[in-house]
Amino acid sequence: MEHFSTPIVHNAPICERYHVMKLGWPPQFAPPLPGQFLTIQPPPGTGALLRRPFAVSDYDPLLSQIEIVYERRGSVTSHLAACRPGESLDILAPLGKAFPEPTGSARPVLLAGGIGMGPMFFLATSLLSRDTNPVLILGARDSTLIPDLPLFERIDTIIATDDGSRGFHGTSIDALHSFEADGNDMNVEYFACGPMPMLQALAVHAEQTSRKCWVSIEQTMGCAVGACMGCVIPVHGGNGYARVCTEGPIFDSQEIAWT
Amino acid sequence: MDLTVKIGDVVVSNPVGVASGTFGYGSEYEQLIDLKSIGALFTKAVTWEPRPGNRIPRIIETTSGLLNSIGLANVGREGFAKEKYPFLSGLACSTFVNVAGNTEDDYARTVEWLDEHAPLTGYELNVSCPNVKEGGLSIGGSARMVEAVTQRVRAVTDKPVIVKLTPNVTDITEIARAAEAAGADALSAMNTLVGMVIDVDTCQSVLPGKTGGLSGPAVLPVGVAIVYRVSRAVSIPVIGIGGIEGPDSALQYLLAGASALQIGTANFVDPTVTDRVLDGIRNFLSQHNLTAVSEIASLLDR
């Protein structure tokens, strides 16, 4: 975990509302892993107080850069969208637990819902470099929220939109069922990030089919380092709650007490 | 330049502390700041038994503030002694265990137990808890109950006892004098202000428990006024808390009459805030040709 100021090296929209930002990563720091996140101190003038968490969406060891995908939706992200390369941000990273390695020979199936795509891109890139033949299912409300990325050329990608404006007509979970109905349902393991209803539906499916399922959970955070107990989610066992920032954000879906 | 602060018989190295609930048990921030530079660390609350804490969501940001309803989630006295104490006992800074409970007995037996099994510098009593024997009334809202709790704890420990006052009362100076009369060595002022946020889309309170505690820059003027009044009502040190985010806000507390400070929410925003505040205090002393932190309060017209 490091706290540092670092320059923006790239910042551009990738589709309606979603942007990608690359930031310098001091090479002497331990590299971030897929599933981990960072927090950014709200720049002056945003009127915001707490640091904002963002999942790491890529790490380039050659250029010493990390990347986040963010949605422009509040004062901080609107400010970020207007930042230019060269401006610096105050970063705390890398935070939280990473996705585990896929189990044995299981084929990794990566599900991303909406802005949950960020950490799945990082995991996909990482898995591609290790000959694991992953599948990426990317769900969004409509085609305007689907970026076109070089990554999609390198990985089996299924795009699903709620309104059918691009790719499969339905949710990412519907697309998963369709994919598995086509005979791809043998030995798979799920990795997912997206809205809670999507993650819960996947958790139920994983339980019914006795497959491992890892989910990345989003929660409002205070400190993001495990001190404030503010970002918890209900879990089975322990005292009934786990801190998303330090015990997560990656959880075995069966650990979570879904409501 | 004398930066020390005396709390009971203990000399704290400098006036900048970190507030209970915002700094865990210290280890959480070990990689981010040099813990030696902190004057005093006030732990997350410890209760007799472990508590899971409140339902979610537990925190929400407000305009310049943070509303929380954590619910004293903690590992209990035994978990504290086993899991948290070894790290805390090795720290160079002063370490005060924040103790919470729902009866006088809770506070007294927890402090007595900790004194024997996990002794640190001293204790800070979080009296902003409901008293289960008095129909859930806030202990901190009653001078009589604060006096009783403080007396009970005073009787079981020789270590410094600090009472953390709640601002959610009619006359905080009455509560402050009750704590002093019962033997408190210092007062922390203040705990969070009761607040509520309602989601207009759902027409419901955002926090499941309806209300929470407000902290952050939004509460700064409230805390400064409370310290101004409390420090004039008692002769024991007052530790200023509420909305400190840098040298300016910290100095307002010291000018108002605080002998020391605790930084809370700002740790979440900038883990190095304690260093910035201490540097700011040093610079202020130099600029005003003062030799001790304790002289700062004399600059304010009474």
XYZ file of C-alpha atoms in Angstrom:
561
model
C 0.000 0.000 0.000
C 1.491 3.300 -1.120
C 0.316 6.910 -0.875
C 1.683 9.112 -3.614
C 1.034 11.818 -6.121
C 1.256 10.726 -9.734
C 0.695 12.318 -13.149
C -2.127 11.464 -15.502
C -0.624 10.191 -18.751
C -3.821 9.514 -20.686
C -7.480 10.389 -20.115
C -10.185 9.892 -22.711
C -13.769 8.681 -23.135
C -14.194 5.107 -24.384
C -17.959 5.265 -24.835
C -20.920 7.243 -23.547
C -20.252 8.122 -19.847
C -17.231 5.808 -19.433
C -13.666 7.046 -19.524
C -10.262 5.461 -19.269
C -7.404 7.085 -17.379
C -3.781 5.968 -17.273
C -1.561 7.087 -14.431
C 2.128 6.768 -13.741
C 3.019 3.897 -11.413
C 6.387 4.306 -9.679
C 8.353 1.241 -10.829
C 9.781 0.614 -7.366
C 6.288 -0.138 -6.006
C 4.889 -3.676 -5.999
C 2.603 -4.022 -9.030
C -1.173 -4.048 -8.560
C -2.969 -7.337 -9.213
C -6.298 -7.948 -10.971
C -9.141 -7.274 -8.529
C -7.239 -4.672 -6.514
C -8.275 -1.045 -6.420
C -6.987 2.422 -5.690
C -8.484 5.527 -4.150
C -8.161 9.058 -5.445
C -8.321 12.107 -3.195
C -11.038 14.427 -4.515
C -9.276 17.341 -6.216
C -9.963 20.792 -4.730
C -13.096 22.385 -6.078
C -15.114 19.196 -6.392
C -16.858 19.805 -3.077
C -16.282 16.148 -2.214
C -14.694 14.915 1.002
C -13.887 11.204 0.894
C -11.416 9.514 -1.408
C -13.102 7.661 -4.283
C -12.317 3.988 -4.993
C -11.670 2.733 -8.532
C -10.767 -0.778 -9.618
C -7.509 -1.100 -11.508
C -8.314 -2.027 -15.121
C -4.773 -2.561 -16.386
C -1.147 -2.418 -15.413
C 1.674 -1.945 -17.888
C 5.017 -2.893 -16.359
C 6.977 -1.665 -19.399
C 5.553 1.858 -19.337
C 5.047 1.780 -15.539
C 1.421 2.801 -15.833
C -1.846 1.745 -14.285
C -5.271 2.275 -15.730
C -8.788 2.767 -14.422
C -12.127 2.812 -16.210
C -14.554 5.217 -14.575
C -18.086 6.422 -15.095
C -18.777 10.153 -15.179
C -21.626 10.479 -12.690
C -20.768 12.875 -9.844
C -18.649 15.907 -9.067
C -15.407 13.964 -8.651
C -15.697 11.842 -11.794
C -16.862 14.862 -13.798
C -13.741 16.662 -12.606
C -11.596 13.639 -13.489
C -13.103 13.561 -16.973
C -11.900 17.134 -17.497
C -8.339 16.471 -16.262
C -5.514 16.718 -18.758
C -2.388 14.616 -19.068
C 0.312 16.089 -16.850
C -2.030 16.952 -13.992
C -1.368 14.952 -10.841
C -3.685 12.986 -8.591
C -3.230 11.828 -4.990
C -3.406 8.031 -5.028
C -3.574 5.292 -2.401
C -2.796 1.885 -3.956
C -2.809 -0.998 -4.418
C -5.675 -1.814 -2.053
C -7.687 -4.923 -1.264
C -7.376 -8.554 -2.230
C -6.818 -9.769 -5.777
C -8.768 -12.380 -7.728
C -7.357 -15.844 -7.011
C -5.808 -17.990 -9.705
C -8.332 -20.135 -11.622
C -8.674 -23.585 -10.117
C -6.942 -26.384 -12.009
C -8.084 -26.731 -15.598
C -11.327 -24.760 -15.245
C -12.038 -22.304 -18.060
C -12.381 -18.797 -16.569
C -15.681 -17.134 -17.481
C -15.508 -13.413 -16.761
C -18.762 -11.495 -16.346
C -18.821 -7.712 -16.355
C -21.910 -5.611 -15.768
C -21.740 -1.935 -16.708
C -18.837 -0.086 -15.116
C -17.857 -3.386 -13.468
C -15.907 -3.982 -16.673
C -12.756 -2.316 -15.288
C -11.404 -5.081 -13.055
C -12.551 -7.748 -15.547
C -10.401 -6.180 -18.282
C -7.365 -6.419 -16.002
C -8.146 -10.037 -15.117
C -8.773 -10.897 -18.775
C -5.437 -9.436 -19.843
C -3.677 -11.241 -17.055
C -5.322 -14.597 -17.882
C -4.587 -14.228 -21.606
C -0.902 -14.035 -20.864
C -1.144 -17.402 -19.124
C -2.831 -19.526 -21.765
C -6.078 -20.068 -19.865
C -8.544 -19.415 -22.731
C -10.861 -17.084 -20.810
C -14.297 -15.891 -21.975
C -15.478 -12.341 -21.356
C -19.200 -11.613 -21.153
C -19.846 -7.898 -21.088
C -23.344 -6.686 -20.267
C -24.683 -3.142 -20.481
C -27.960 -1.288 -20.714
C -27.447 -0.393 -24.374
C -24.822 -0.125 -27.090
C -23.749 3.382 -26.067
C -22.208 1.900 -22.904
C -20.095 -0.680 -24.726
C -16.608 0.459 -25.673
C -14.640 -0.928 -28.592
C -11.344 -2.124 -27.257
C -8.399 -4.010 -28.777
C -8.791 -6.479 -25.912
C -11.988 -7.827 -27.512
C -9.940 -9.025 -30.519
C -7.736 -11.141 -28.275
C -10.326 -12.821 -26.082
C -13.610 -14.649 -26.724
C -15.992 -11.779 -26.036
C -19.766 -11.923 -25.773
C -21.509 -8.575 -25.644
C -25.024 -8.360 -24.232
C -27.324 -5.355 -24.053
C -30.582 -5.081 -22.176
C -32.294 -3.451 -25.175
C -30.670 -5.637 -27.819
C -28.999 -2.670 -29.494
C -25.738 -4.583 -29.679
C -24.849 -8.246 -29.400
C -26.969 -10.619 -27.358
C -30.398 -9.235 -26.407
C -30.567 -9.634 -22.633
C -28.505 -9.353 -19.483
C -25.031 -10.731 -18.997
C -26.612 -13.574 -16.991
C -28.979 -14.362 -19.888
C -25.958 -14.367 -22.190
C -24.151 -16.734 -19.820
C -27.071 -19.171 -19.858
C -27.149 -19.036 -23.652
C -23.387 -19.609 -23.817
C -23.657 -22.617 -21.543
C -26.702 -23.999 -23.386
C -24.493 -24.099 -26.495
C -22.431 -26.801 -24.875
C -19.879 -24.616 -23.127
C -20.950 -25.576 -19.652
C -18.371 -28.172 -18.762
C -15.556 -27.134 -16.514
C -15.795 -23.405 -15.802
C -15.107 -20.978 -12.988
C -16.753 -17.572 -12.675
C -15.176 -14.192 -12.017
C -17.502 -11.210 -11.963
C -17.954 -7.531 -11.212
C -21.166 -5.596 -11.681
C -24.410 -4.586 -9.982
C -25.409 -6.601 -6.898
C -28.493 -8.220 -8.548
C -26.249 -9.534 -11.335
C -23.679 -10.858 -8.856
C -26.376 -12.473 -6.761
C -27.947 -14.160 -9.801
C -24.517 -15.479 -10.752
C -23.887 -16.683 -7.199
C -27.174 -18.632 -7.253
C -26.301 -20.157 -10.623
C -22.809 -21.069 -9.423
C -24.202 -22.729 -6.331
C -26.769 -24.718 -8.339
C -24.097 -25.915 -10.740
C -21.452 -26.433 -8.016
C -18.935 -24.097 -9.599
C -16.509 -21.701 -8.021
C -17.532 -18.074 -8.337
C -15.513 -15.001 -7.358
C -17.209 -11.627 -7.194
C -15.855 -8.107 -6.853
C -18.049 -6.069 -4.518
C -18.580 -2.323 -4.623
C -19.402 -0.452 -1.417
C -19.174 3.117 -0.145
C -15.834 3.421 1.594
C -14.488 5.562 4.403
C -10.804 4.845 4.948
C -10.331 1.999 2.409
C -7.564 0.533 4.615
C -9.633 -1.511 7.096
C -9.838 0.980 9.942
C -13.342 2.448 9.881
C -15.584 -0.623 9.477
C -17.772 1.460 7.172
C -17.655 -0.570 3.927
C -18.787 -3.957 5.234
C -21.107 -6.471 3.580
C -22.993 -9.292 5.328
C -21.168 -12.632 5.179
C -21.635 -16.106 6.588
C -19.370 -16.841 9.516
C -17.150 -14.557 11.550
C -19.114 -11.777 13.176
C -21.472 -11.583 10.200
C -19.739 -8.762 8.325
C -16.598 -8.431 6.235
C -14.792 -5.255 5.203
C -14.935 -4.843 1.442
C -11.736 -2.765 1.418
C -9.427 -5.271 3.086
C -11.191 -8.640 3.323
C -12.483 -7.992 -0.216
C -13.303 -6.540 -2.645
C -12.970 -10.057 -4.080
C -15.093 -12.650 -2.292
C -16.054 -16.258 -2.871
C -19.727 -15.746 -3.779
C -20.750 -18.444 -1.292
C -19.235 -16.434 1.565
C -21.653 -13.570 1.037
C -24.981 -13.540 2.870
C -27.033 -12.384 -0.125
C -30.273 -10.677 0.838
C 9.819 24.436 21.713
C 7.674 22.428 24.108
C 5.081 20.367 22.256
C 4.245 18.070 25.154
C 0.846 17.727 26.759
C 0.233 16.354 30.230
C -2.803 14.098 30.699
C -2.977 13.019 34.342
C 0.522 11.833 35.162
C 1.340 11.011 31.563
C 3.359 13.252 29.273
C 2.189 12.943 25.655
C 4.925 13.859 23.158
C 2.849 16.237 21.064
C -0.743 17.522 20.880
C -1.757 15.788 17.648
C -3.710 12.585 18.198
C -5.888 10.397 16.036
C -9.537 9.932 16.961
C -11.229 6.716 17.960
C -12.972 4.905 15.133
C -10.936 6.542 12.392
C -7.592 4.851 12.908
C -8.517 1.267 13.747
C -5.936 -0.142 16.132
C -2.963 1.552 14.488
C -1.675 -1.268 12.292
C -4.056 -0.266 9.500
C -2.036 2.927 8.969
C 1.417 1.534 9.669
C 2.401 1.495 5.993
C 1.139 5.020 5.383
C 2.560 7.186 8.150
C 5.285 7.106 10.748
C 3.264 6.271 13.853
C 6.044 7.710 16.035
C 5.060 11.179 14.857
C 1.594 10.910 16.422
C 1.145 12.234 19.942
C -1.596 9.858 20.979
C -3.556 7.108 19.284
C -7.145 6.572 20.440
C -8.251 3.070 19.473
C -11.474 1.958 17.896
C -13.956 1.400 20.747
C -13.543 -1.766 22.781
C -16.540 -3.309 24.520
C -16.785 -6.180 27.016
C -18.091 -8.575 24.369
C -17.487 -8.451 20.575
C -20.050 -6.503 18.573
C -20.847 -7.111 14.887
C -21.919 -3.523 14.294
C -24.910 -2.078 12.494
C -26.671 -3.041 9.293
C -25.540 -1.488 6.015
C -25.144 1.091 4.660
C -23.068 2.422 7.531
C -21.631 5.580 6.037
C -22.752 8.311 3.705
C -20.995 11.464 2.626
C -22.805 14.751 3.222
C -21.863 18.292 2.271
C -18.387 18.638 3.814
C -19.205 15.816 6.192
C -19.475 12.118 6.858
C -22.501 10.555 8.521
C -21.769 7.192 10.097
C -23.565 4.477 11.952
C -20.923 1.828 12.509
C -22.423 0.505 15.733
C -19.218 0.004 17.726
C -18.221 -2.987 15.603
C -15.260 -4.430 17.518
C -13.613 -7.662 18.575
C -14.384 -7.316 22.297
C -11.906 -7.193 25.182
C -10.432 -10.653 24.642
C -10.060 -10.203 20.906
C -8.482 -6.832 21.576
C -5.947 -8.278 24.021
C -5.086 -11.144 21.699
C -5.169 -9.521 18.247
C -4.652 -5.784 18.704
C -2.707 -5.272 21.912
C 0.647 -6.767 20.800
C 0.982 -4.187 18.016
C -0.292 -1.260 20.097
C 1.970 -2.055 23.047
C 5.016 -1.737 20.798
C 4.211 1.774 19.617
C 6.253 4.780 20.700
C 3.242 7.117 20.841
C 0.768 7.259 23.717
C -2.106 4.810 23.260
C -5.518 5.267 24.811
C -8.133 2.541 24.615
C -11.555 3.923 23.817
C -14.012 1.987 25.987
C -17.753 1.782 25.408
C -20.583 0.061 27.236
C -24.243 0.130 28.076
C -24.054 0.179 31.868
C -21.697 1.581 34.505
C -20.591 -1.980 35.135
C -19.648 -2.437 31.472
C -17.184 0.434 31.587
C -15.712 -0.462 34.966
C -15.239 -4.174 34.317
C -13.828 -3.569 30.823
C -11.266 -1.045 32.093
C -10.379 -3.270 35.044
C -9.911 -6.252 32.732
C -7.831 -4.272 30.221
C -5.667 -2.863 33.024
C -4.747 -6.400 33.935
C -4.529 -8.043 30.499
C -3.747 -5.286 27.997
C -2.367 -2.215 29.764
C -1.613 0.781 27.553
C -1.299 4.499 28.356
C -4.851 5.100 29.520
C -8.525 5.131 28.634
C -11.021 7.291 26.832
C -14.632 6.653 27.818
C -17.115 6.833 24.966
C -20.223 7.871 26.861
C -22.330 8.483 23.743
C -23.942 5.078 24.234
C -27.461 4.225 25.341
C -27.806 3.106 28.954
C -29.793 -0.115 28.805
C -30.698 0.147 32.483
C -32.174 3.605 32.028
C -34.391 2.945 29.031
C -31.694 3.544 26.435
C -31.033 7.151 27.399
C -27.618 8.364 26.270
C -25.212 8.136 29.191
C -23.389 11.201 27.897
C -26.601 13.223 27.998
C -26.879 13.034 31.761
C -24.447 14.680 34.175
C -25.478 12.176 36.833
C -24.772 9.149 34.615
C -21.459 10.573 33.331
C -20.397 11.239 36.905
C -21.344 7.711 37.940
C -19.536 6.025 35.036
C -16.422 8.155 35.529
C -16.376 7.451 39.264
C -16.664 3.720 38.715
C -13.807 3.701 36.204
C -11.710 6.059 38.333
C -11.966 3.560 41.165
C -10.516 0.659 39.157
C -7.538 2.244 37.397
C -4.629 4.545 38.204
C -4.078 5.281 34.505
C -5.348 8.485 32.919
C -9.100 8.502 32.299
C -10.432 10.782 29.564
C -14.165 11.294 29.099
C -15.311 11.873 25.508
C -18.238 14.268 25.586
C -21.198 14.196 23.243
C -22.334 17.520 21.760
C -25.929 16.278 21.632
C -26.859 17.829 24.973
C -28.400 21.048 26.238
C -25.504 22.237 28.372
C -22.215 20.472 27.720
C -20.424 22.422 30.460
C -22.623 20.752 33.078
C -21.576 17.313 31.785
C -17.947 18.425 31.609
C -17.964 19.567 35.242
C -19.582 16.282 36.303
C -16.791 14.294 34.637
C -14.141 16.494 36.219
C -15.733 16.183 39.646
C -15.739 12.383 39.290
C -12.017 12.316 38.676
C -11.533 12.512 34.911
C -7.991 13.538 33.943
C -9.074 15.164 30.673
C -12.056 15.620 28.390
C -12.365 14.932 24.677
C -14.721 17.327 22.970
C -16.479 16.390 20.904
C -18.030 13.167 19.647
C -20.153 13.250 16.482
C -23.340 15.279 16.074
C -26.563 13.366 15.520
C -27.601 13.714 11.888
C -29.954 12.182 9.342
C -30.018 11.882 5.573
C -33.189 10.964 3.710
C -33.130 9.619 0.157
C -35.830 11.556 -1.669
C -36.076 8.883 -4.397
C -36.932 6.114 -1.942
C -38.475 8.485 0.656
C -36.472 6.584 3.305
C -33.602 7.313 5.631
C -30.313 6.233 4.049
C -29.061 4.719 7.324
C -31.068 1.695 8.507
C -30.925 3.061 12.067
C -32.357 6.353 10.721
C -29.780 8.625 12.361
C -25.994 8.574 12.553
C -23.072 10.631 13.761
C -21.846 13.557 11.684
C -18.132 14.338 11.441
C -15.810 16.132 9.056
C -15.233 19.790 8.154
C -18.959 20.533 8.457
C -18.808 20.249 12.259
C -15.666 22.320 12.837
C -17.307 25.522 14.131
C -19.497 23.480 16.481
C -16.479 21.757 17.970
C -14.495 24.959 18.321
C -17.365 26.639 20.186
C -17.776 23.625 22.439
C -14.070 23.557 23.287
C -14.179 27.305 23.938
C -16.991 26.810 26.470
C -15.800 23.554 28.043
C -12.204 24.697 28.507
C -13.501 27.661 30.503
C -15.771 25.481 32.628
C -13.137 23.003 33.835
C -9.501 23.073 34.880
C -8.469 19.731 33.332
C -7.122 19.523 29.746
C -9.616 19.511 26.894
C -8.807 17.584 23.719
C -10.393 19.244 20.690
C -12.020 17.021 18.066
C -14.253 17.732 15.120
C -13.495 18.653 11.532
C -9.745 19.172 11.805
C -8.269 18.800 8.323
C -5.112 20.915 8.482
C -3.138 23.486 10.478
C -5.810 26.205 10.351
C -8.610 24.121 11.816
C -6.224 22.602 14.372
C -5.038 26.025 15.513
C -8.628 27.206 15.916
C -9.066 24.501 18.561
C -5.819 25.382 20.328
C -6.787 29.077 20.333
C -10.230 28.169 21.678
C -8.616 26.487 24.661
C -7.826 22.916 23.646
C -4.667 21.438 25.171
C -4.463 18.747 22.501
C -6.278 17.536 19.403
C -7.658 14.471 17.736
C -7.929 14.149 13.994
C -10.630 11.835 12.720
C -12.334 11.863 9.346
C -9.409 13.695 7.723
C -7.248 10.578 8.188
C -9.439 8.945 5.543
C -8.833 11.788 3.118
C -5.117 12.360 3.713
C -3.242 9.853 5.877
C -0.447 12.404 6.330
C -2.751 15.036 7.859
C -1.267 14.521 11.338
C 2.206 15.466 10.086
C 0.844 18.530 8.291
C -0.970 19.661 11.427
C 2.061 19.219 13.671
C 4.240 21.153 11.222
C 1.623 23.898 11.159
C 1.614 24.107 14.949
C 5.415 24.351 15.033
C 5.363 27.138 12.448
C 2.673 28.996 14.359
C 4.688 28.829 17.580
C 7.752 30.202 15.775
C 5.821 32.995 14.099
C 4.338 34.093 17.416
C 7.545 33.654 19.398
C 5.890 31.132 21.678
C 7.773 28.316 23.354
C 4.940 25.940 24.253
C 1.686 24.708 22.761
C 0.008 25.564 26.040
C 0.641 29.269 25.365
C -1.442 29.370 22.181
C -4.776 29.690 23.981
C -3.638 32.932 25.634
C -3.686 34.682 22.247
C -7.493 34.617 22.080
C -9.316 37.515 23.709
C -11.407 36.059 26.457
